[in-house]
């Protein structure tokens, strides 16, 4: 069998549909058989030339042309191509099998003789009606635009199918009209209509070369969506439809021709209906006409979809999203950390507050003897001054000057007693933390007043070395008093009467102009092992000790942005240092901070 294929195209070489079919044939067959393969292509243009005289002359022409060119298989494109092939076949190529392409069953005019096979296409009015209803839900009219049915090759049997549907749809036949008239009519269609463009191929003025070339001028003016049947018409303004896919049609034909050239008997290859048509739509037109994709036939293909921001920037969006997520995770972690820290701080403050109170109560308890003493003394003074005053008044000439001085001393003693009581009340009271300007020297005097009895009882030699020009600091009087009392008590407790006991309290401005208070004793000192531990909670070397005094002192000083530390030589004594920032005008301070 000769390795040659004659392609008989019913139309011309400038129409996209047959060109795509031929392309499908070529790509399927090329290189599949050993040796060279010849393709002969005849574009017979039956849309415009369809007289029997022309067909007879074609027969003579082709018989001369192919006299020396044996044909292995004929591929006929379109119903017109198949008709011609069957007419010429017997006289020109009686032995060459025929494969048809792009032919629908109902366009057959001849019964297929033996030696002819092919894959039918589906081109049914019912499909178009289905698509039209999907596009226009309240469909009432279908305006059919193109050549008259009788001049059509593909649609030549549609006239028979119209009555079946005309009960539900009105067909507006705009076929065989001059293009100008078509444009006028499609611009004024009812809202419930669509345009069905079946192709203008034989324009009387021959201005247009193909159905595809006419379409844009209809699109331009049509006021309703346009349905088409060929993939080659999609993309220039039609909304879509059940599409013939010419490339696949060509591939089907090419595969059959190959089987025949490989020796298969064409009569053994039954004709089939291919899956070469499909519902395909133009996304842009669906948007334009407001057609929802859900309404389209199942498995519809949507083309020309404009990429969304997501399609274009997927990677960037994902990275940004991940970054935001990571950031959110970090933020929520930080927030929860902050919450945990607050809770921890609150708990610590609570515990601290309890400890400070316990420590104060202990201090107040220890002070009770000196308190009694401090109160008794002014009371006794007041009584004796009052007696003296009475005596000075009782004389014949009352000495008013002396009376006045007695009264003044009573007032002074009263003030002293009330100061002592205020100090004690402050120690015992629990609650708000008061921040206010404080004179540290005044606190030292207060503390000594409270401790005086013990100092005297232990025969401690007290030296005060106070810088009277010290500036104020901002702090809580009661807490700071508590610290100084603690240090004085510890100092007294560290000294024993066997040796000279000196207690030296000094206040000054240090080189960084902070307030520095030192409490120095000549007691036991602290050995190297313990010096790092004296500020630890519950560290004590005393049989009755609680071991919380110094740890509380340090917390108090640190909460005042200061520092508390000790230097010591065993056997020589210890010096505790308190360093506190001084108050400078312009420093704001919180007057009262509520304890949680
Ligand atoms: P407590 O006095 O109840 O033991 P503190 O926290 O006030 O608790 O003191 C802890 C320890 O530090 C004391 O037990 C003592 O060993 C030591 N210490 C404190 N002050 C002095 C000091 N001035 N001289 C020597 N040791 C001291």
Coordinates of C-alpha atoms in Angstrom, one line a residue, residues 245-576:
X245 CA -12.2 20.6 18.8
X246 CA -10.6 20.4 15.4
X247 CA -7.1 19.3 16.5
X248 CA -8.6 16.2 18.3
X249 CA -10.8 15.5 15.2
X250 CA -7.6 15.5 13.1
X251 CA -5.9 13.2 15.6
X252 CA -8.8 10.7 15.5
X253 CA -8.6 10.7 11.7
X254 CA -4.8 10.4 11.7
X255 CA -4.9 7.4 14.0
X256 CA -7.4 5.6 11.7
X257 CA -5.4 6.4 8.6
X258 CA -2.3 5.0 10.3
X259 CA -4.1 1.7 11.2
X260 CA -5.1 1.4 7.6
X261 CA -1.7 2.1 6.2
X262 CA -0.4 -0.5 8.7
X263 CA -2.5 -3.1 6.9
X264 CA -5.8 -3.1 8.8
X265 CA -8.9 -3.7 6.7
X266 CA -11.0 -0.4 6.9
X267 CA -14.2 -2.5 6.8
X268 CA -13.0 -4.1 10.1
X269 CA -12.8 -0.6 11.8
X270 CA -16.3 0.4 12.8
X271 CA -17.4 4.0 12.8
X272 CA -17.7 5.6 16.3
X273 CA -18.8 8.9 17.8
X274 CA -15.8 10.6 19.3
X275 CA -15.4 12.6 22.4
X276 CA -14.2 15.4 20.3
X277 CA -16.7 18.1 21.4
X278 CA -16.8 19.7 24.8
X279 CA -18.5 22.5 26.6
X280 CA -16.0 25.4 26.7
X281 CA -16.5 29.0 27.8
X282 CA -14.7 32.3 27.7
X283 CA -14.3 33.4 31.4
X284 CA -14.3 37.1 30.4
X285 CA -17.6 36.8 28.6
X286 CA -19.1 34.9 31.5
X287 CA -18.2 37.9 33.7
X288 CA -19.5 40.3 31.1
X289 CA -22.9 38.6 31.0
X290 CA -23.0 37.8 34.7
X291 CA -23.2 34.0 34.1
X292 CA -22.5 31.9 37.2
X293 CA -20.2 29.0 36.6
X294 CA -22.5 26.7 38.6
X295 CA -25.1 26.9 35.9
X296 CA -22.8 25.6 33.1
X297 CA -23.0 22.0 32.0
X298 CA -20.9 19.5 34.1
X299 CA -17.2 19.3 33.2
X300 CA -17.3 22.6 31.3
X301 CA -13.9 24.0 30.6
X302 CA -13.3 27.7 31.3
X303 CA -10.7 29.5 29.3
X304 CA -9.1 33.0 29.5
X305 CA -9.5 33.1 33.2
X306 CA -7.8 36.3 34.4
X307 CA -5.3 35.3 37.1
X308 CA -6.4 36.5 40.5
X309 CA -4.0 38.3 42.9
X310 CA -3.7 34.9 44.5
X311 CA -2.6 33.2 41.2
X312 CA -0.1 36.0 40.5
X313 CA 1.4 36.4 43.9
X314 CA 0.8 33.1 45.6
X315 CA 4.4 32.7 46.9
X316 CA 4.6 36.3 48.1
X317 CA 1.2 36.0 49.8
X318 CA 2.2 32.7 51.5
X319 CA 5.4 34.2 52.7
X320 CA 3.6 37.3 54.1
X321 CA 1.0 35.1 55.6
X322 CA 3.6 32.9 57.3
X323 CA 5.4 36.0 58.5
X324 CA 2.2 37.4 60.0
X325 CA 1.5 34.0 61.6
X326 CA 4.9 33.8 63.1
X327 CA 4.7 37.4 64.3
X328 CA 1.3 36.6 65.9
X329 CA 2.8 33.6 67.6
X330 CA 5.7 35.6 69.0
X331 CA 3.3 38.3 70.1
X332 CA 1.0 35.9 71.9
X333 CA 4.0 34.1 73.4
X334 CA 5.3 37.5 74.7
X335 CA 1.9 38.4 76.0
X336 CA 1.6 35.2 77.9
X337 CA 5.1 35.6 79.2
X338 CA 4.3 39.1 80.4
X339 CA 1.1 37.8 82.1
X340 CA 3.1 35.0 83.8
X341 CA 5.7 37.5 84.9
X342 CA 3.0 39.8 86.3
X343 CA 1.4 37.0 88.2
X344 CA 4.9 35.9 89.5
X345 CA 5.7 39.5 90.5
X346 CA 2.3 39.9 92.2
X347 CA 2.9 36.7 94.1
X348 CA 6.4 37.8 95.1
X349 CA 5.1 41.2 96.2
X350 CA 2.4 39.5 98.2
X351 CA 4.9 37.3 99.9
X352 CA 7.3 40.2 100.4
X353 CA 4.5 42.3 101.9
X354 CA 3.7 39.5 104.3
X355 CA 7.3 39.1 105.3
X356 CA 7.9 42.8 105.7
X357 CA 4.9 42.9 108.0
X358 CA 6.0 39.9 110.0
X359 CA 9.5 41.4 110.3
X360 CA 7.9 44.7 111.5
X361 CA 5.8 43.0 114.0
X362 CA 8.9 41.2 115.4
X363 CA 10.8 44.5 115.5
X364 CA 7.8 46.3 117.2
X365 CA 7.6 43.4 119.7
X366 CA 11.3 43.7 120.5
X367 CA 10.9 47.4 120.8
X368 CA 8.1 47.2 123.3
X369 CA 10.4 47.8 126.3
X370 CA 12.0 50.9 124.8
X371 CA 8.6 52.1 123.6
X372 CA 7.3 52.0 127.2
X373 CA 10.4 53.7 128.3
X374 CA 10.1 56.4 125.5
X375 CA 6.5 57.1 126.4
X376 CA 7.0 57.0 130.2
X377 CA 9.8 59.4 130.1
X378 CA 7.9 62.3 128.5
X379 CA 4.9 61.4 130.6
X380 CA 6.9 61.7 133.8
X381 CA 8.5 64.9 132.5
X382 CA 5.0 66.3 131.8
X383 CA 3.8 65.5 135.2
X384 CA 6.8 67.1 136.9
X385 CA 6.6 70.2 134.7
X386 CA 2.9 70.5 135.3
X387 CA 3.6 70.3 139.1
X388 CA 6.3 72.9 138.8
X389 CA 3.9 75.2 136.8
X390 CA 1.3 74.9 139.5
X391 CA 3.8 75.8 142.1
X392 CA 4.9 78.9 140.2
X393 CA 1.3 79.9 139.9
X394 CA 0.5 79.3 143.6
X395 CA 2.9 82.0 144.9
X396 CA 1.8 85.4 146.0
X397 CA 3.3 86.9 142.8
X398 CA 3.0 84.1 140.2
X399 CA 6.1 83.8 138.0
X400 CA 4.4 83.7 134.7
X401 CA 7.8 83.4 132.8
X402 CA 8.6 80.1 134.5
X403 CA 5.0 78.9 134.1
X404 CA 5.3 79.5 130.3
X405 CA 8.6 77.6 130.2
X406 CA 7.0 74.7 132.1
X407 CA 4.1 74.6 129.7
X408 CA 6.5 74.7 126.7
X409 CA 8.4 71.7 128.1
X410 CA 5.0 69.9 128.5
X411 CA 4.2 70.6 124.9
X412 CA 7.6 69.4 123.7
X413 CA 7.3 66.2 125.8
X414 CA 3.8 65.6 124.3
X415 CA 5.2 66.0 120.8
X416 CA 8.0 63.5 121.5
X417 CA 5.6 61.0 122.8
X418 CA 3.3 61.3 119.9
X419 CA 6.3 60.9 117.5
X420 CA 7.2 57.7 119.1
X421 CA 3.6 56.5 118.9
X422 CA 3.4 57.5 115.3
X423 CA 6.5 55.5 114.5
X424 CA 5.1 52.5 116.2
X425 CA 1.8 52.8 114.5
X426 CA 3.6 53.1 111.2
X427 CA 5.5 49.9 111.9
X428 CA 2.4 47.9 112.9
X429 CA 0.2 49.3 110.1
X430 CA 0.1 47.3 106.9
X431 CA -1.2 48.4 103.5
X432 CA -0.3 51.2 101.1
X433 CA 3.3 52.0 100.2
X434 CA 3.8 55.7 100.7
X435 CA 6.3 57.5 98.6
X436 CA 7.3 61.0 99.6
X437 CA 10.4 63.1 100.1
X438 CA 12.2 61.8 103.1
X439 CA 15.1 63.2 105.1
X440 CA 17.3 60.2 105.9
X441 CA 18.9 61.9 109.0
X442 CA 15.5 62.3 110.5
X443 CA 14.8 58.6 110.1
X444 CA 18.2 57.8 111.7
X445 CA 17.2 60.0 114.7
X446 CA 13.8 58.2 114.9
X447 CA 15.4 54.8 114.9
X448 CA 17.9 55.8 117.6
X449 CA 15.0 57.2 119.7
X450 CA 13.3 53.8 119.4
X451 CA 16.5 51.8 120.1
X452 CA 17.9 54.2 122.8
X453 CA 17.0 51.9 125.7
X454 CA 18.8 48.9 124.3
X455 CA 21.8 51.0 123.3
X456 CA 22.0 52.2 126.8
X457 CA 21.4 48.8 128.4
X458 CA 24.2 47.3 126.3
X459 CA 26.5 50.2 127.1
X460 CA 27.0 50.8 123.4
X461 CA 29.1 53.8 122.5
X462 CA 27.1 55.5 119.8
X463 CA 28.7 57.9 117.3
X464 CA 26.6 59.9 114.8
X465 CA 28.4 61.4 111.9
X466 CA 25.5 62.9 109.9
X467 CA 25.8 65.3 107.0
X468 CA 23.2 67.8 107.9
X469 CA 23.1 69.2 104.4
X470 CA 21.9 66.0 102.7
X471 CA 19.2 66.4 100.1
X472 CA 15.9 64.5 100.4
X473 CA 15.3 61.2 98.8
X474 CA 12.0 59.8 97.6
X475 CA 10.8 56.8 99.6
X476 CA 8.6 55.1 102.1
X477 CA 9.4 56.4 105.6
X478 CA 8.2 53.4 107.4
X479 CA 10.0 50.9 105.2
X480 CA 13.3 52.8 105.4
X481 CA 12.9 53.2 109.1
X482 CA 12.5 49.5 109.3
X483 CA 15.8 49.0 107.4
X484 CA 17.7 51.3 109.8
X485 CA 16.2 49.7 112.8
X486 CA 17.1 46.2 111.5
X487 CA 20.7 47.2 111.0
X488 CA 21.0 48.9 114.4
X489 CA 19.5 45.8 116.1
X490 CA 21.8 43.4 114.3
X491 CA 24.7 45.6 115.2
X492 CA 23.8 45.6 118.9
X493 CA 23.2 41.8 118.8
X494 CA 26.6 41.3 117.2
X495 CA 28.5 43.0 120.0
X496 CA 29.3 41.6 123.4
X497 CA 29.9 43.5 126.6
X498 CA 33.4 41.9 127.0
X499 CA 34.8 44.4 124.6
X500 CA 34.3 48.0 123.8
X501 CA 31.1 48.3 121.8
X502 CA 31.0 51.0 119.3
X503 CA 28.2 51.8 116.9
X504 CA 28.9 54.4 114.3
X505 CA 26.2 55.7 112.0
X506 CA 27.2 57.9 109.2
X507 CA 25.4 59.7 106.4
X508 CA 27.0 61.5 103.4
X509 CA 26.9 62.1 99.7
X510 CA 29.2 59.7 97.9
X511 CA 31.3 60.4 94.9
X512 CA 28.4 59.7 92.5
X513 CA 26.3 62.1 94.6
X514 CA 24.0 59.4 95.9
X515 CA 23.0 59.2 99.6
X516 CA 25.2 56.8 101.5
X517 CA 24.3 55.6 105.0
X518 CA 26.7 53.2 106.8
X519 CA 26.1 51.4 110.1
X520 CA 29.3 50.2 111.5
X521 CA 29.8 48.0 114.6
X522 CA 32.7 46.5 116.5
X523 CA 31.0 43.2 116.8
X524 CA 31.9 39.6 115.8
X525 CA 32.1 40.3 112.1
X526 CA 30.9 37.9 109.5
X527 CA 33.2 35.1 108.3
X528 CA 34.0 34.7 104.6
X529 CA 31.8 31.6 104.3
X530 CA 28.7 33.5 105.4
X531 CA 29.2 36.9 104.0
X532 CA 27.6 36.0 100.7
X533 CA 24.6 34.4 102.5
X534 CA 23.5 37.0 105.1
X535 CA 21.0 38.5 102.7
X536 CA 19.5 35.1 101.8
X537 CA 16.1 34.6 103.2
X538 CA 16.0 32.4 106.3
X539 CA 19.8 32.5 106.8
X540 CA 20.5 33.0 110.5
X541 CA 23.2 32.2 113.0
X542 CA 21.2 33.1 116.0
X543 CA 19.3 30.6 118.1
X544 CA 16.2 32.7 118.2
X545 CA 16.7 34.3 114.8
X546 CA 14.2 34.3 111.9
X547 CA 16.8 35.0 109.2
X548 CA 14.5 37.3 107.3
X549 CA 15.5 40.7 108.4
X550 CA 18.4 41.4 106.0
X551 CA 16.7 39.8 103.0
X552 CA 13.7 42.2 103.6
X553 CA 16.0 45.1 104.0
X554 CA 17.7 44.4 100.7
X555 CA 14.3 44.1 98.9
X556 CA 13.2 47.4 100.4
X557 CA 16.3 49.2 99.4
X558 CA 16.2 47.7 95.9
X559 CA 12.6 48.7 95.5
X560 CA 13.9 52.2 96.1
X561 CA 16.4 51.8 93.3
X562 CA 19.2 51.6 95.9
X563 CA 21.8 49.0 97.0
X564 CA 22.5 47.4 100.4
X565 CA 25.8 45.6 101.0
X566 CA 28.2 44.7 103.8
X567 CA 31.9 44.6 104.4
X568 CA 33.3 42.8 107.4
X569 CA 36.4 41.6 109.2
X570 CA 36.0 38.7 111.5
X571 CA 36.7 39.8 115.1
X572 CA 36.8 43.5 114.1
X573 CA 33.2 44.2 113.2
X574 CA 30.9 44.8 110.2
X575 CA 29.8 47.8 108.2
X576 CA 26.5 47.8 106.4

